Amino acid sequence: MNLKKSLLTILTLGIASGISAQTKIPEGNMPIFQTKYTADPAPIVVGDTLFVFTSHDSSPEDIADENEKSSAGFFMYDWLLWSTTDMVNWTEHGAVASLKDFPWRSRDNGAWAIQTVERNGKFYLYAPLHGHGIGVLVSDSPYGPYKDPIGKPLVWDRSNWYDIDPTVFTDSDGQAYMYWGNPFTFYARLNDDMISLKDSVVKLDYKIENYQEGPWFYHRGGHYYLAYATTCCPEALGYAMSDSPTGPWVSKGYIMEPTDRDRGNHPGIVDYKGHSYCFGQDYDLMHLETYEHHERRSVSVTEIVYNSDGTIQKVPYWLDQEPIKQLENFNPYRRVEAETMAWGYGFKTAKFGIKNTGIVSEMPQSTGKKNMYVYDINNGEYIKLRGVDFKKGAKSFSIAASSTGSLDVVLRIDGVDGKIIGKTTISNTGSTSNYKNFTAKITNAKGVHDFYICFENVKGEVNLDYWQMK
Ligand code: FUB
């Protein structure tokens, strides 16, 4: 059963029992991306935007092998990019790179945890190809296109499969370090070119307490930090501190303690607009459909607070937290991509001209920035944006869409069954590649509200490109 059918069951049951569909989605701090299963969050601030690179757990329909569609393992082929400026409304940018961008790969699975860092205007994406070492791709932009400048692994000890989860940090003296490893911790110094090692790999000759994998290396307030996923399973979020980039590392315990509600985890930590955030992963999106274990993970984020000695205050499990606070209101008076959302469950998204087949040989080489669309829309689904500032009042809403059938768009504020501020119908445009604008008159939308674009009476296929208020 796919996610969509299960949500529709929840919605139908909810509506039939008089409970609103919205209240059936857990109210806590839910995963921030819903259109794909994501893991291994790797944040990076570029200008005023927070980007998060993630790995990508395939949905069953994207696994080509019929026998593997419902198996519990990792099916990971490409890496995704997302961005925000307010921490709650996220724009998807699709796949930035895939296994195909490493011509030396020998498996079409294993696109595990990456980190992308910037140096001298170039973006370096460090990627493990599980079991086949760690490679590096380079681009002039976070969106790509990314290219492999060395045509071989940056590190690969062929005697084992320890070489995963690279994290790279450049110190104030210009020396860059890469840490990685499961279950051991390794590091190496990088040359200034960021694509070669300065000297040999060091394996820590001591165990950082509770260290399993997923290191995240950074410096803050005079301290070096190595956050990590703690001993499996369930993994939690832990961290160690040091006075030196090469250790010794002293574990400071948990950022988030283990819980049976999670299994794997992986930290990504960043300061953004005066706040500190820790990203991690869980199964909370999959749990809307099933509690049976599959590697279909989802990324969540929490704000963290540092004590004066640099230690980090523990946070509760994601679902026991309030939703994350919005940093600034959302401006609807500009082109807003349909794939920008605070919550949008049951949809699919794709880059124009590139189908999501899940088959590496059919994937493009890293494409760079491309327009995306939302598809696979069913009755009762909605796109939610938080904290939308209608200011003195919106007059109209237009949405660029294509359709082989039709779809009613009902615009609401303050809840999925909240006040209706406008309606329009997307009619047949002749084909899903022919986009037209459909407009709704808006009334009674002033000030700041959560905004819901709700879909009803869906017939045929409908794709959404972008929308705008006037
Ligand atoms: O996502 C695949 C692997 O699972 C990562 O490389 C590990 O850190 C764990 O999250």
Coordinates of C-alpha atoms and ligand atoms in Angstrom, one line a residue:
M1 CA 0.0 0.0 0.0
N2 CA 1.4 3.4 -0.8
L3 CA 1.6 6.4 1.4
K4 CA -1.1 8.1 -0.5
K5 CA -3.7 5.4 -0.1
S6 CA -3.0 5.3 3.6
L7 CA -3.4 9.1 4.0
L8 CA -6.6 9.0 2.0
T9 CA -7.8 6.3 4.5
I10 CA -6.8 8.5 7.4
L11 CA -8.5 11.5 5.7
T12 CA -11.6 9.6 4.9
L13 CA -11.9 8.1 8.4
G14 CA -11.2 11.5 9.9
I15 CA -13.8 13.2 7.8
A16 CA -16.3 10.4 8.3
S17 CA -15.9 10.6 12.1
G18 CA -16.1 14.4 12.1
I19 CA -12.4 14.8 13.0
S20 CA -10.6 17.2 10.8
A21 CA -8.0 15.7 8.4
Q22 CA -5.4 18.1 9.8
T23 CA -5.7 16.8 13.4
K24 CA -4.9 13.3 12.1
I25 CA -1.3 14.4 11.3
P26 CA 0.7 14.4 14.5
E27 CA 0.9 17.9 15.8
G28 CA 4.5 17.9 17.1
N29 CA 7.7 18.8 15.3
M30 CA 7.1 16.8 12.2
P31 CA 9.7 16.1 9.4
I32 CA 10.4 19.1 7.3
F33 CA 10.3 17.4 3.9
Q34 CA 7.3 15.2 2.8
T35 CA 7.6 14.8 -1.0
K36 CA 10.5 12.3 -0.6
Y37 CA 12.0 10.1 2.1
T38 CA 15.2 11.9 3.2
A39 CA 18.1 11.2 5.5
D40 CA 21.6 12.5 6.5
P41 CA 20.8 16.2 6.6
A42 CA 23.8 18.4 5.7
P43 CA 23.0 22.1 6.2
I44 CA 25.1 25.0 4.7
V45 CA 24.3 28.7 4.7
V46 CA 24.9 30.5 1.4
G47 CA 24.1 34.2 1.5
D48 CA 20.7 34.7 3.3
T49 CA 19.6 31.1 2.4
L50 CA 19.9 27.9 4.4
F51 CA 20.4 25.0 2.1
V52 CA 20.1 21.4 3.3
F53 CA 21.6 18.6 1.3
T54 CA 20.1 15.2 2.0
S55 CA 20.4 11.6 0.9
H56 CA 17.3 10.0 -0.6
D57 CA 15.6 6.8 0.5
S58 CA 13.7 5.4 -2.4
S59 CA 9.9 5.1 -2.2
P60 CA 8.8 1.6 -3.1
E61 CA 7.6 2.7 -6.5
D62 CA 11.1 4.0 -7.3
I63 CA 12.8 0.7 -6.7
A64 CA 13.1 -1.1 -10.0
D65 CA 13.5 -4.6 -8.7
E66 CA 10.0 -5.9 -8.0
N67 CA 11.4 -8.2 -5.3
E68 CA 12.9 -5.4 -3.4
K69 CA 10.1 -2.9 -3.4
S70 CA 9.0 -3.6 0.1
S71 CA 12.2 -4.8 1.6
A72 CA 13.7 -3.0 4.6
G73 CA 17.1 -2.1 3.3
F74 CA 18.7 1.0 1.9
F75 CA 17.9 1.9 -1.8
M76 CA 19.8 5.1 -2.3
Y77 CA 20.7 6.5 -5.7
D78 CA 20.9 10.3 -5.6
W79 CA 21.3 13.3 -3.4
L80 CA 18.7 16.1 -2.9
L81 CA 18.8 19.8 -2.1
W82 CA 16.2 21.9 -0.2
S83 CA 16.3 25.5 0.9
T84 CA 14.5 28.0 3.2
T85 CA 14.9 31.5 4.5
D86 CA 12.4 31.2 7.4
M87 CA 13.0 27.6 8.7
V88 CA 9.5 26.4 8.2
N89 CA 8.6 26.9 4.5
W90 CA 11.0 24.8 2.4
T91 CA 11.6 24.7 -1.4
E92 CA 12.7 21.5 -3.0
H93 CA 15.4 21.6 -5.7
G94 CA 15.4 17.9 -6.6
A95 CA 18.4 15.8 -7.2
V96 CA 21.7 17.7 -7.4
A97 CA 23.9 14.6 -8.1
S98 CA 23.6 10.9 -8.3
L99 CA 25.8 7.8 -8.4
K100 CA 26.0 8.4 -12.1
D101 CA 28.3 11.4 -11.5
F102 CA 31.0 9.0 -10.2
P103 CA 32.0 7.1 -13.3
W104 CA 34.3 4.8 -11.3
R105 CA 31.4 3.4 -9.2
S106 CA 30.7 -0.3 -9.4
R107 CA 27.3 -0.4 -7.7
D108 CA 24.0 1.3 -8.5
N109 CA 23.1 1.6 -4.8
G110 CA 24.9 3.3 -1.9
A111 CA 24.4 7.1 -2.3
W112 CA 24.9 7.6 1.5
A113 CA 25.5 10.6 3.7
I114 CA 27.1 13.6 2.0
Q115 CA 28.3 17.0 3.1
T116 CA 28.8 20.0 0.8
V117 CA 31.1 22.8 1.9
E118 CA 32.1 26.1 0.2
R119 CA 35.6 27.3 -0.3
N120 CA 36.7 30.3 -2.5
G121 CA 33.4 30.3 -4.3
K122 CA 33.4 26.6 -5.1
F123 CA 31.1 24.0 -3.6
Y124 CA 32.7 20.6 -2.7
L125 CA 30.3 17.7 -2.3
Y126 CA 31.9 14.8 -0.4
A127 CA 30.0 11.6 -0.9
P128 CA 30.4 8.0 0.2
L129 CA 29.5 5.3 -2.3
H130 CA 28.8 2.7 0.3
G131 CA 31.5 0.0 0.2
H132 CA 33.5 1.9 -2.4
G133 CA 35.1 4.8 -0.5
I134 CA 34.4 8.5 -0.5
G135 CA 34.4 10.7 -3.6
V136 CA 34.2 14.4 -4.2
L137 CA 32.3 16.5 -6.7
V138 CA 32.8 20.2 -7.4
S139 CA 30.4 23.0 -8.6
D140 CA 30.2 26.7 -8.9
S141 CA 26.8 26.7 -7.3
P142 CA 25.1 24.8 -4.5
Y143 CA 22.5 23.6 -7.1
G144 CA 25.2 22.1 -9.3
P145 CA 25.9 20.9 -11.9
Y146 CA 28.5 18.9 -10.0
K147 CA 31.5 17.2 -11.6
D148 CA 34.0 14.6 -10.4
P149 CA 37.4 16.4 -10.7
I150 CA 39.6 13.4 -9.9
G151 CA 37.8 10.4 -11.4
K152 CA 38.6 8.2 -8.4
P153 CA 37.8 7.9 -4.7
L154 CA 39.4 10.5 -2.4
V155 CA 39.8 7.7 0.2
W156 CA 39.0 4.0 0.0
D157 CA 40.4 1.3 2.2
R158 CA 39.3 -1.7 0.1
S159 CA 39.7 -4.1 3.0
N160 CA 36.5 -3.0 4.7
W161 CA 33.3 -0.9 4.4
Y162 CA 34.2 1.7 7.1
D163 CA 34.6 4.6 4.7
I164 CA 31.3 6.4 5.0
D165 CA 29.8 9.7 6.2
P166 CA 32.4 12.3 5.4
T167 CA 32.3 15.7 7.1
V168 CA 34.6 18.5 6.1
F169 CA 35.5 21.7 8.0
T170 CA 38.0 24.4 7.1
D171 CA 39.7 25.9 10.2
S172 CA 40.5 29.6 10.6
D173 CA 44.1 28.9 9.5
G174 CA 42.9 27.6 6.2
Q175 CA 43.6 23.9 7.0
A176 CA 40.6 21.7 5.9
Y177 CA 40.0 18.4 7.7
M178 CA 37.8 15.5 6.7
Y179 CA 36.4 13.1 9.4
W180 CA 34.4 10.0 8.6
G181 CA 33.8 6.4 9.5
N182 CA 31.6 3.7 11.0
P183 CA 32.3 2.2 13.5
F184 CA 35.8 3.7 13.8
T185 CA 36.6 7.4 13.4
F186 CA 39.1 8.5 10.8
Y187 CA 40.4 11.9 9.7
A188 CA 42.7 13.3 7.1
R189 CA 44.0 16.8 6.3
L190 CA 43.0 18.1 2.9
N191 CA 45.1 20.1 0.6
D192 CA 43.9 23.6 -0.3
D193 CA 42.5 22.3 -3.5
M194 CA 40.0 20.3 -1.3
I195 CA 40.2 17.4 -3.7
S196 CA 43.3 15.6 -2.4
L197 CA 44.8 14.5 0.9
K198 CA 47.7 16.4 2.4
D199 CA 49.0 13.4 4.3
S200 CA 47.9 9.9 5.3
V201 CA 44.6 8.9 6.9
V202 CA 44.6 8.8 10.7
K203 CA 42.4 6.2 12.5
L204 CA 41.6 7.4 16.1
D205 CA 43.3 4.9 18.4
Y206 CA 40.6 5.4 21.0
K207 CA 36.8 5.1 20.9
I208 CA 34.8 8.3 21.3
E209 CA 32.2 7.2 23.8
N210 CA 29.0 6.0 22.0
Y211 CA 30.3 7.0 18.6
Q212 CA 28.7 5.0 15.7
E213 CA 28.8 7.0 12.5
G214 CA 27.6 10.2 10.9
P215 CA 30.2 12.7 12.3
W216 CA 29.6 16.4 11.9
F217 CA 32.7 18.6 12.4
Y218 CA 32.5 22.3 13.2
H219 CA 34.0 25.0 15.4
R220 CA 32.1 27.4 17.6
G221 CA 32.9 29.8 20.4
G222 CA 36.5 28.6 20.7
H223 CA 35.6 24.9 20.8
Y224 CA 35.8 22.1 18.2
Y225 CA 32.8 19.8 18.0
L226 CA 32.3 16.4 16.5
A227 CA 28.6 15.6 16.6
Y228 CA 27.6 12.0 15.6
A229 CA 25.0 9.3 15.5
T230 CA 25.4 7.3 18.7
T231 CA 25.7 3.5 19.0
C232 CA 23.2 1.6 17.0
C233 CA 20.3 0.8 17.6
P234 CA 18.4 3.0 18.2
E235 CA 20.9 5.6 17.3
A236 CA 20.6 9.0 18.9
L237 CA 22.4 12.3 18.5
G238 CA 25.6 12.7 20.6
Y239 CA 28.6 14.9 20.5
A240 CA 32.2 15.3 21.6
M241 CA 34.3 18.4 22.1
S242 CA 38.0 19.2 21.8
D243 CA 40.5 22.1 22.0
S244 CA 42.1 20.9 18.8
P245 CA 40.8 19.9 15.3
T246 CA 42.5 16.6 15.7
G247 CA 41.3 15.8 19.2
P248 CA 41.5 14.2 21.7
W249 CA 37.7 14.1 21.6
V250 CA 35.8 13.9 24.8
S251 CA 32.2 12.8 24.6
K252 CA 29.7 15.2 26.2
G253 CA 26.7 12.9 26.0
Y254 CA 23.5 13.3 24.0
I255 CA 21.9 16.1 22.2
M256 CA 18.9 13.9 21.8
E257 CA 18.6 10.6 23.7
P258 CA 17.8 7.3 22.2
T259 CA 14.2 6.3 21.9
D260 CA 12.3 3.3 20.5
R261 CA 10.5 5.7 18.2
D262 CA 13.7 6.1 16.1
R263 CA 16.4 3.8 14.9
G264 CA 19.0 5.5 12.7
N265 CA 20.0 9.1 13.2
H266 CA 22.5 11.5 11.7
P267 CA 23.3 15.1 12.9
G268 CA 23.8 18.2 10.8
I269 CA 24.4 21.4 12.8
V270 CA 24.4 25.0 11.7
D271 CA 24.0 28.6 13.0
Y272 CA 21.5 30.6 10.9
K273 CA 20.1 34.1 11.5
G274 CA 21.1 34.2 15.1
H275 CA 19.9 30.7 16.0
S276 CA 21.5 27.3 16.2
Y277 CA 19.9 24.3 14.6
C278 CA 20.4 20.6 14.8
F279 CA 19.0 18.5 12.0
G280 CA 18.6 14.8 12.3
Q281 CA 16.5 11.9 11.0
D282 CA 13.7 9.7 12.0
Y283 CA 10.9 7.5 10.6
D284 CA 8.1 9.8 11.6
L285 CA 6.9 10.4 8.0
M286 CA 6.8 6.6 7.3
H287 CA 5.0 6.1 10.6
L288 CA 2.0 7.9 9.1
E289 CA 1.7 4.7 6.9
T290 CA 3.4 1.9 8.8
Y291 CA 5.5 1.0 11.8
E292 CA 7.0 -2.0 10.0
H293 CA 10.7 -1.2 9.6
H294 CA 12.0 0.1 6.3
E295 CA 14.8 2.5 5.6
R296 CA 12.3 5.2 4.6
R297 CA 13.6 8.0 6.7
S298 CA 12.6 11.7 7.1
V299 CA 14.6 14.7 8.2
S300 CA 13.6 16.9 11.2
V301 CA 15.1 19.9 12.8
T302 CA 15.3 21.4 16.3
E303 CA 16.7 24.6 17.7
I304 CA 19.6 23.9 20.1
V305 CA 21.1 26.1 22.9
Y306 CA 24.7 26.2 24.0
N307 CA 25.7 26.6 27.6
S308 CA 28.5 29.1 28.5
D309 CA 31.0 26.3 28.6
G310 CA 30.1 25.3 25.1
T311 CA 28.1 22.2 26.0
I312 CA 24.8 21.7 24.3
Q313 CA 21.4 21.5 26.1
K314 CA 19.6 18.3 25.5
V315 CA 16.4 18.4 23.4
P316 CA 13.4 16.0 23.6
Y317 CA 12.5 13.7 20.7
W318 CA 11.2 15.6 17.7
L319 CA 7.5 14.7 18.2
D320 CA 7.7 15.9 21.9
Q321 CA 8.6 19.4 20.7
E322 CA 6.6 22.3 19.5
P323 CA 6.9 22.9 15.7
I324 CA 10.0 24.9 15.0
K325 CA 9.6 28.7 15.1
Q326 CA 9.3 30.7 11.9
L327 CA 12.1 33.3 11.5
E328 CA 10.2 35.7 9.2
N329 CA 6.9 36.0 7.5
F330 CA 6.4 34.4 4.1
N331 CA 5.8 36.8 1.1
P332 CA 3.1 35.5 -1.2
Y333 CA 3.4 38.5 -3.6
R334 CA 6.1 36.9 -5.8
R335 CA 6.4 33.7 -7.8
V336 CA 6.2 30.9 -5.3
E337 CA 7.2 27.5 -6.6
A338 CA 4.5 24.8 -6.0
E339 CA 7.2 22.7 -4.4
T340 CA 7.6 25.3 -1.6
M341 CA 5.7 24.1 1.4
A342 CA 5.7 23.8 5.2
W343 CA 3.7 20.6 4.8
G344 CA 2.5 18.7 1.7
Y345 CA 1.9 15.0 2.1
G346 CA 1.0 12.6 -0.7
F347 CA 2.5 14.6 -3.6
K348 CA 5.3 13.8 -5.9
T349 CA 7.7 16.3 -7.5
A350 CA 10.1 16.2 -10.4
K351 CA 12.4 18.5 -12.4
F352 CA 10.9 19.5 -15.7
G353 CA 11.9 17.0 -18.4
I354 CA 13.4 14.5 -16.0
K355 CA 11.2 11.5 -14.9
N356 CA 11.7 10.0 -11.4
T357 CA 12.3 6.4 -12.5
G358 CA 14.7 5.6 -9.7
I359 CA 17.0 3.8 -12.2
V360 CA 20.6 5.2 -12.1
S361 CA 21.2 4.5 -15.8
E362 CA 18.2 6.7 -16.6
M363 CA 19.2 9.5 -14.4
P364 CA 20.8 12.6 -16.0
Q365 CA 24.3 13.7 -15.2
S366 CA 24.1 16.4 -12.5
T367 CA 21.9 19.0 -14.1
G368 CA 22.2 22.2 -12.0
K369 CA 19.2 24.3 -11.2
K370 CA 16.0 23.4 -13.0
N371 CA 12.4 24.3 -12.6
M372 CA 10.3 21.7 -10.8
Y373 CA 6.6 20.7 -10.7
V374 CA 4.3 19.0 -8.3
Y375 CA 2.2 16.1 -9.5
D376 CA 0.3 13.0 -8.2
I377 CA -2.4 15.1 -6.6
N378 CA -5.4 13.4 -5.0
N379 CA -8.6 14.6 -3.4
G380 CA -8.2 15.9 0.1
E381 CA -4.5 16.7 -0.3
Y382 CA -3.2 20.2 0.4
I383 CA -0.1 22.4 0.4
K384 CA 0.4 24.3 3.7
L385 CA 2.5 27.4 4.0
R386 CA 3.1 28.8 7.5
G387 CA 3.0 32.5 8.4
V388 CA 2.0 34.0 5.1
D389 CA 1.8 37.8 5.2
F390 CA -1.1 39.0 3.1
K391 CA -0.4 42.5 4.4
K392 CA -3.3 44.8 3.7
G393 CA -5.2 42.2 1.7
A394 CA -4.6 40.0 -1.4
K395 CA -7.0 40.5 -4.3
S396 CA -6.1 37.6 -6.5
F397 CA -4.3 34.3 -6.7
S398 CA -3.0 32.7 -9.9
I399 CA -1.5 29.3 -10.3
A400 CA 0.4 27.9 -13.3
A401 CA -0.8 24.4 -13.9
S402 CA -1.3 21.8 -16.6
S403 CA -4.0 19.1 -16.7
T404 CA -5.5 16.3 -18.7
G405 CA -8.7 16.6 -16.6
S406 CA -9.6 19.1 -13.9
L407 CA -9.1 20.0 -10.3
D408 CA -10.8 22.4 -7.9
V409 CA -8.4 24.6 -5.9
V410 CA -9.9 25.8 -2.6
L411 CA -7.8 28.4 -0.8
R412 CA -8.2 28.5 3.0
I413 CA -6.5 30.2 5.9
D414 CA -5.8 29.1 9.5
G415 CA -6.6 25.5 9.0
V416 CA -7.2 22.8 6.3
D417 CA -10.9 23.3 7.1
G418 CA -10.4 27.1 7.9
K419 CA -12.0 30.1 6.2
I420 CA -12.2 30.0 2.4
I421 CA -10.6 33.0 0.8
G422 CA -10.9 32.0 -2.8
K423 CA -11.6 29.2 -5.3
T424 CA -10.6 28.4 -8.8
T425 CA -10.8 25.4 -11.2
I426 CA -7.8 24.1 -13.1
S427 CA -9.3 22.9 -16.4
N428 CA -8.0 20.6 -19.1
T429 CA -5.0 22.3 -20.8
G430 CA -4.7 19.6 -23.4
S431 CA -1.6 17.9 -22.0
T432 CA 0.5 17.9 -18.8
S433 CA 3.2 19.7 -20.7
N434 CA 0.9 22.7 -21.6
Y435 CA 0.8 25.1 -18.6
K436 CA -1.8 27.9 -18.2
N437 CA -2.6 30.3 -15.5
F438 CA -5.8 29.9 -13.4
T439 CA -6.9 32.7 -11.3
A440 CA -9.0 33.0 -8.1
K441 CA -10.5 36.2 -6.6
I442 CA -9.3 36.6 -3.0
T443 CA -11.4 38.1 -0.3
N444 CA -10.9 38.4 3.5
A445 CA -7.1 37.6 3.5
K446 CA -5.3 40.3 5.5
G447 CA -2.3 40.1 7.8
V448 CA -0.4 36.9 8.7
H449 CA -2.0 33.5 8.5
D450 CA -1.2 29.9 7.7
F451 CA -2.3 29.4 4.1
Y452 CA -3.7 26.1 2.7
I453 CA -4.0 25.3 -1.0
C454 CA -6.6 22.5 -1.0
F455 CA -7.4 20.1 -3.8
E456 CA -10.8 18.7 -4.5
N457 CA -12.6 16.9 -7.4
V458 CA -9.5 15.7 -9.0
K459 CA -9.9 14.2 -12.5
G460 CA -7.1 13.1 -14.7
E461 CA -3.5 14.3 -14.1
V462 CA -2.7 17.7 -12.9
N463 CA 0.8 19.3 -12.5
L464 CA 1.5 22.5 -10.6
D465 CA 4.4 24.8 -11.4
Y466 CA 4.1 28.0 -9.3
W467 CA 1.6 30.4 -7.8
Q468 CA 1.4 34.1 -6.9
M469 CA -0.8 36.5 -5.0
K470 CA -1.6 40.0 -6.2
Ligands
FUB1 O1 21.9 7.0 4.9 C1 22.8 5.9 4.9 C2 23.6 5.7 6.1 O2 22.7 5.6 7.2 C3 24.4 6.9 6.5 O3 25.5 7.0 5.7 C4 24.5 6.8 7.9 O4 25.0 7.9 8.6 C5 23.1 6.4 8.3 O5 22.3 7.6 8.4

